[in-house]
Amino acid sequence: MLRNWILALLFVLFGSPAYADAPPLRDATRGELLYSTHCITCHSAKVHWRDKKLVTDWTSLRAEVRRWQEVSGLGWGDDDITEVARHLNALYYHYPKPD
């Protein structure tokens, strides 16, 4: 009985040994957090892969993020727009970015 109690206590204090080999969780980027908070409600992955997409390069990607944040009244600054565009570019588009 005491042995089971000690094992239960160790489990609570240190977690499951199955998680010991699991990779650490990564931190979400600011762009990912902004997108998942404000955009994902209306946008699924399909919107980024449609045939008649308006985004054709890095510049048009930033322009579309800017346009939709204005339509939504989000009031994002240039840094927020760039971060969301970076997130979408890394996830879907893979356009070269100007440095």
XYZ file of C-alpha atoms in Angstrom:
99
model
C 0.000 0.000 0.000
C 2.782 2.416 0.927
C 4.616 1.510 -2.272
C 1.567 2.412 -4.408
C 1.170 5.683 -2.545
C 4.843 6.564 -3.163
C 4.544 5.692 -6.867
C 1.415 7.834 -7.177
C 3.164 10.726 -5.443
C 6.187 10.438 -7.757
C 3.896 10.367 -10.770
C 2.164 13.555 -9.647
C 5.443 15.313 -8.883
C 7.441 14.268 -11.932
C 4.882 13.282 -14.564
C 4.700 10.222 -16.704
C 7.963 8.598 -17.820
C 6.389 8.252 -21.265
C 6.822 12.014 -21.730
C 10.533 11.891 -20.933
C 11.462 11.144 -24.560
C 8.872 13.459 -26.093
C 10.260 16.481 -27.926
C 9.747 19.772 -26.136
C 6.799 21.855 -27.267
C 7.798 24.813 -29.402
C 6.693 28.324 -28.676
C 4.217 29.752 -31.148
C 5.366 32.773 -33.115
C 3.604 36.108 -32.793
C 2.320 35.741 -36.350
C 0.889 32.313 -35.589
C -0.828 33.619 -32.460
C -2.306 36.621 -34.298
C -3.498 34.437 -37.167
C -5.017 31.776 -34.940
C -6.715 34.398 -32.785
C -8.102 36.702 -35.476
C -8.083 34.947 -38.855
C -8.617 31.207 -38.543
C -12.329 31.673 -37.886
C -12.905 32.566 -41.542
C -9.835 30.995 -43.144
C -9.101 27.320 -43.459
C -6.087 25.882 -45.257
C -8.248 25.703 -48.402
C -8.273 29.472 -48.800
C -4.498 29.434 -49.208
C -4.527 26.714 -51.874
C -7.428 27.793 -54.101
C -6.842 28.072 -57.850
C -7.647 31.774 -58.120
C -5.553 32.978 -55.218
C -4.585 36.616 -55.060
C -1.247 35.933 -53.388
C 1.510 35.282 -55.908
C 4.651 36.480 -54.102
C 5.905 37.912 -50.796
C 4.751 41.447 -51.612
C 1.212 40.387 -52.491
C 1.082 38.179 -49.380
C 1.879 41.170 -47.148
C -0.639 43.266 -49.076
C -3.415 40.714 -48.528
C -2.642 40.417 -44.813
C -2.728 44.227 -44.594
C -5.999 44.396 -46.519
C -7.794 41.794 -44.425
C -6.637 43.190 -41.111
C -8.024 46.563 -42.244
C -11.345 44.981 -43.313
C -11.521 43.306 -39.903
C -10.629 46.524 -38.093
C -7.746 44.920 -36.211
C -5.452 47.950 -36.262
C -2.254 45.958 -36.680
C 1.028 47.758 -37.238
C 3.596 46.902 -39.900
C 5.395 44.482 -37.567
C 2.209 42.506 -36.891
C 1.377 42.344 -40.592
C 4.883 41.137 -41.391
C 4.748 38.495 -38.639
C 1.441 37.087 -39.880
C 2.749 37.116 -43.463
C 5.888 35.253 -42.292
C 3.735 32.658 -40.556
C 1.582 32.113 -43.650
C 4.614 32.058 -45.901
C 6.326 29.415 -43.772
C 3.170 27.339 -43.512
C 1.711 27.573 -47.019
C 3.415 29.692 -49.643
C 7.222 29.399 -49.340
C 7.930 32.556 -51.360
C 11.383 34.119 -51.135
C 11.341 37.095 -48.773
C 13.324 40.242 -49.409
C 15.795 40.870 -46.581
